[in-house]
Coordinates of C-alpha atoms in Angstrom, one line a residue:
Chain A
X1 CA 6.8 -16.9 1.8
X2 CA 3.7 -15.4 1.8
X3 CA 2.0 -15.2 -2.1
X4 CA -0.7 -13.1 -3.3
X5 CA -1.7 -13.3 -6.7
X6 CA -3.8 -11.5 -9.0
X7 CA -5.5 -13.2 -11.6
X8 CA -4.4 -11.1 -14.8
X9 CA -1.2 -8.5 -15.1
X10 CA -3.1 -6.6 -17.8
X11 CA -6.5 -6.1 -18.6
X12 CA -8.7 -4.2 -21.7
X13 CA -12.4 -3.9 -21.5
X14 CA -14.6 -1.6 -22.8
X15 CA -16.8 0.9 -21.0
X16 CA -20.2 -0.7 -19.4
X17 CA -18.6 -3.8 -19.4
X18 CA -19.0 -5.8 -15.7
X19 CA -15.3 -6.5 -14.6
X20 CA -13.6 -9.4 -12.1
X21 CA -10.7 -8.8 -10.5
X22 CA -9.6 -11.7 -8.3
X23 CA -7.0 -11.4 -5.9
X24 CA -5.6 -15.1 -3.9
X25 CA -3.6 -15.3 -0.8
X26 CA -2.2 -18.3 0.6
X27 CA -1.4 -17.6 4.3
X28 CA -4.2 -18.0 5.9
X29 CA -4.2 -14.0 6.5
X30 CA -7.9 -12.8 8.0
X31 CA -7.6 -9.1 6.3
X32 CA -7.7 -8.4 2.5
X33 CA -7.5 -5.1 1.1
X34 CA -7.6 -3.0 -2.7
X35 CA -6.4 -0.3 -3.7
X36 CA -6.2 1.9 -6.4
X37 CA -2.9 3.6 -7.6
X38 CA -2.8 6.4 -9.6
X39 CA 0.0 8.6 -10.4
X40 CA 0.6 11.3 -7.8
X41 CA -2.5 10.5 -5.6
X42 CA -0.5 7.1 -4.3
X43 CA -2.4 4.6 -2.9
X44 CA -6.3 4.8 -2.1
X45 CA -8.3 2.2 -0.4
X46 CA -11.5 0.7 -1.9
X47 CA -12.7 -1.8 0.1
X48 CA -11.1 -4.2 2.8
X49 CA -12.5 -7.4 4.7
X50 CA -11.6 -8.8 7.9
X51 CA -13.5 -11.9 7.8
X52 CA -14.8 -14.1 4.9
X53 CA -18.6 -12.3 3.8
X54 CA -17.4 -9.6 5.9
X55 CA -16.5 -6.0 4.1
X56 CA -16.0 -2.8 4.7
X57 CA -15.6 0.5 2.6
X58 CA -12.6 2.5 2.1
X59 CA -11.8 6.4 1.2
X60 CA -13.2 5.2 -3.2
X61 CA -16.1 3.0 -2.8
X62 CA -17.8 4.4 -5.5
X63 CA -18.0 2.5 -8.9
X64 CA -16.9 -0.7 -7.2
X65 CA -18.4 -3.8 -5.2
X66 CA -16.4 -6.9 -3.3
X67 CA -16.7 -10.4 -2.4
X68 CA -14.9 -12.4 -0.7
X69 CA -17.0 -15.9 -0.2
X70 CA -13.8 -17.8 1.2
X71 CA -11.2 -16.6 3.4
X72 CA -8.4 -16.6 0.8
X73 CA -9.8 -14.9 -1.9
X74 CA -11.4 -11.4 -2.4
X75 CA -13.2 -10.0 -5.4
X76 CA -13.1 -6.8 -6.8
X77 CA -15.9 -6.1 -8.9
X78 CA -17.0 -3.3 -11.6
X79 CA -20.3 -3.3 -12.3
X80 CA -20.2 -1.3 -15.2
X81 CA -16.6 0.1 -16.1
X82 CA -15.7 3.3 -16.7
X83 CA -13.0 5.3 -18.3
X84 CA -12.1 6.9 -14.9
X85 CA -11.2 3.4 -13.7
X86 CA -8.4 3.3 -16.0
X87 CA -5.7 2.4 -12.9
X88 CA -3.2 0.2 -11.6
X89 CA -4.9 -2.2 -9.0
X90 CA -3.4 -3.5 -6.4
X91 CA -4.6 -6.1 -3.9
X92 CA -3.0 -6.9 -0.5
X93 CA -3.5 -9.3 3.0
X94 CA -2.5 -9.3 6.1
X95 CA -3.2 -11.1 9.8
X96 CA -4.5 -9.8 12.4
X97 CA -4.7 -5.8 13.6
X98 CA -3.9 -3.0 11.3
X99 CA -0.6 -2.7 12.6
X100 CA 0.5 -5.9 10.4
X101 CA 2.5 -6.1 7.4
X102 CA 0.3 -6.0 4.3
X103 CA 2.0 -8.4 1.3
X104 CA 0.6 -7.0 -1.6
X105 CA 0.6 -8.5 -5.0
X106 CA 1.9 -7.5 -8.0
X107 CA -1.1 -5.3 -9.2
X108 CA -3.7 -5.4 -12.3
X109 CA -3.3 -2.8 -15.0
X110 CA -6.6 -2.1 -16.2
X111 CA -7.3 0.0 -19.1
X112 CA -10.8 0.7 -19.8
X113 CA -11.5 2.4 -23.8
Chain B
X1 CA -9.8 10.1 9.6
X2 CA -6.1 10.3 9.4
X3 CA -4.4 12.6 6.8
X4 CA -0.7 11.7 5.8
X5 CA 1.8 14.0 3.9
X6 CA 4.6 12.9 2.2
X7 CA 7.6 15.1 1.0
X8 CA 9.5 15.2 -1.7
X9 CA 7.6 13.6 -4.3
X10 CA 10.4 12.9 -6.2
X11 CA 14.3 13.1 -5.2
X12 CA 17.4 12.3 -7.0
X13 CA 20.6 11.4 -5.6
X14 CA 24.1 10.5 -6.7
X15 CA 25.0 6.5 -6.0
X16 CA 26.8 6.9 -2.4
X17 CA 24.6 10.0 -1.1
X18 CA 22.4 9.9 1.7
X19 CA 18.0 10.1 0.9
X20 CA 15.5 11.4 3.4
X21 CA 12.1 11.3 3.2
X22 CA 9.9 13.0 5.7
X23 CA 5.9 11.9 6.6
X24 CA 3.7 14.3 8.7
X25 CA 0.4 12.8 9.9
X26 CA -3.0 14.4 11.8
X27 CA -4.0 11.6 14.4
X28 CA -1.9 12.1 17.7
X29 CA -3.5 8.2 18.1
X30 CA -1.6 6.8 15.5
X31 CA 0.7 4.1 16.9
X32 CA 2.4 2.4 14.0
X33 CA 4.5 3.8 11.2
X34 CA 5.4 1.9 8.0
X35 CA 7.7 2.1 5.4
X36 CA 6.9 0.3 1.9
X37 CA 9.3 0.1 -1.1
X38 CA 7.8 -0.6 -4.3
X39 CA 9.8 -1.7 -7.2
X40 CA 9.0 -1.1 -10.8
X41 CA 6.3 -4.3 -12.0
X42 CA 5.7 -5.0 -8.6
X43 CA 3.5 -4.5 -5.4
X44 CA 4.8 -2.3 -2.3
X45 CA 6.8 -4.3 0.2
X46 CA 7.3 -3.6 3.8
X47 CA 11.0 -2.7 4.2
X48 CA 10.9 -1.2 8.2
X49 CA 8.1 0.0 10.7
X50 CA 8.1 1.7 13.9
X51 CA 5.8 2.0 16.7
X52 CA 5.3 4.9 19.2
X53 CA 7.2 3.3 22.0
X54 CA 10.6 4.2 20.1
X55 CA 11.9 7.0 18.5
X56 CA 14.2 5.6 16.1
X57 CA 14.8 2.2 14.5
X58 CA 18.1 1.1 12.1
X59 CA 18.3 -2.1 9.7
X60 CA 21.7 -1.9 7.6
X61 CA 21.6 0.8 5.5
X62 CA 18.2 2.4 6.9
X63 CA 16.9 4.3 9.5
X64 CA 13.1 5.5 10.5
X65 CA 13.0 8.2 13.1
X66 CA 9.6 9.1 14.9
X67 CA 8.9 12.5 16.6
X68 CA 5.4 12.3 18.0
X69 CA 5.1 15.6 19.7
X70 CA 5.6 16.9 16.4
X71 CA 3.6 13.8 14.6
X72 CA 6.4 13.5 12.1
X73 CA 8.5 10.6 10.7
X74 CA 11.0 9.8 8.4
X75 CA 12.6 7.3 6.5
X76 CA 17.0 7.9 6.1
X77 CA 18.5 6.0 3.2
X78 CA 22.4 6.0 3.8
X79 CA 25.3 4.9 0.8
X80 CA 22.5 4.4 -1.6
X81 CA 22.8 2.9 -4.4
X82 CA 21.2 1.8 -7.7
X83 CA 18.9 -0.8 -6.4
X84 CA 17.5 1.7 -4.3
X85 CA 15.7 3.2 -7.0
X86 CA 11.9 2.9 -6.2
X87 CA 8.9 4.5 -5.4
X88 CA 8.4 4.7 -0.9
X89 CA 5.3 4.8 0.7
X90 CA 5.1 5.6 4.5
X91 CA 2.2 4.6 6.4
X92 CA 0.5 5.2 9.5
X93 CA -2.1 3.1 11.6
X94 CA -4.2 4.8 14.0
X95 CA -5.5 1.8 16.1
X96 CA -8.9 1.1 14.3
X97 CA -9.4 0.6 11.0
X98 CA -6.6 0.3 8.4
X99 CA -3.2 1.4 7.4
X100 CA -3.3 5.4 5.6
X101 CA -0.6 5.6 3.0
X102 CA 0.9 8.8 2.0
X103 CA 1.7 9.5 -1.8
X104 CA 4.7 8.2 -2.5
X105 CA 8.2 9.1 -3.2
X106 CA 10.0 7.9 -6.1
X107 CA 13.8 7.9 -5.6
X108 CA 16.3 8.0 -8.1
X109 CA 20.1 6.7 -7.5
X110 CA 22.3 7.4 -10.4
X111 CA 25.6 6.1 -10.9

């Protein structure tokens, strides 16, 4: 079965603090993606890579950076967290094209005061 | 880019009904449709997908259907029951980029 983990089910951190969110797959999968899900807007794409140092952005780029300096894990970062980031994050891979199941993990609540 | 609606936001059903929920989408190039089921706690989870060589696809208990003159598709949910209560996400992938979720649809089977 393919795993993807997430490095912390909950998180607190206060505003202007830098934030890691690591996200770990174990299949080898070439595409990693986050999102952001908020209640009523669903799920918004931040960033995605499709190769290890590779990234791209998605529709929310702003307030957040990636890395992803090996293949199976992907970084999302905050440089300096905000109360609008309050969310439920949610990182996913997948092989191949875009028209490939995503396994997703189980998601980071982060709450920033 | 691709714009995906998804209706009803919410919808309640008795355990044994029948649930449909209904995507629209903007890019007459999108060629793959999928449907994600995401329990309480946990991440989304593919549970079917289509693409635009077929119009409609069954496993057990559900159906997707796909009309792509009228660039709509939806997800049928037949007997539910409790275990069907979730939030679903359908998706569509145009052929570059990445997968465009709609906004969800959380479905409630009572007893």
């Amino acid at each position: 079965d393919v795993k993807v983990t997430q490095s912390s089910r909950y998180l607190v951190k206060r505003t202007g603090e830098k934030v890691f969110l690591e996200c770990v797959q174990d299949m080898d999968h070439e595409n990693m993606f986050w999102y952001r899900q908020d209640p009523g807007l669903g799920l918004r794409l931040i960033y995605f890579s499709y190769d290890v140092k590779m990234k791209e952005k998605g529709d929310i780029p702003e307030g957040y950076s990636v890395s992803r300096e090996k293949k199976e894990r992907f970084s999302l970062i905050l440089e300096s967290a905000s109360t609008n980031q309050t969310s439920m994050y949610l990182c996913a891979s997948s092989f191949g094209q875009g028209d490939n199941e995503q396994f997703f993990g189980p998601g980071t609540r982060l709450t920033v005061l | 880019g691709e714009n995906v609606e998804q209706h009803p936001s919410t919808l309640s059903v008795q355990e044994g009904d029948s649930a449909v929920i209904k995507c629209t989408y903007s890019d007459s190039a999108s060629n793959y449709f999928p449907w994600y089921k995401q329990e309480l706690g946990k991440g989304p989870q593919l549970i079917i997908d289509i693409r635009s060589n077929v119009g409609e696809k069954k496993d057990q208990r559900i159906a997707v259907t796909l009309n792509k003159t009228a660039k709509h598709f939806s997800l049928h949910i037949t007997e539910t029951q409790p275990e069907d209560s979730a939030v679903y996400f359908c998706a569509t992938y145009p052929g570059y980029s990445t997968l465009t979720f709609g906004k969800g649809t959380m479905l409630l089977v009572s007893p």
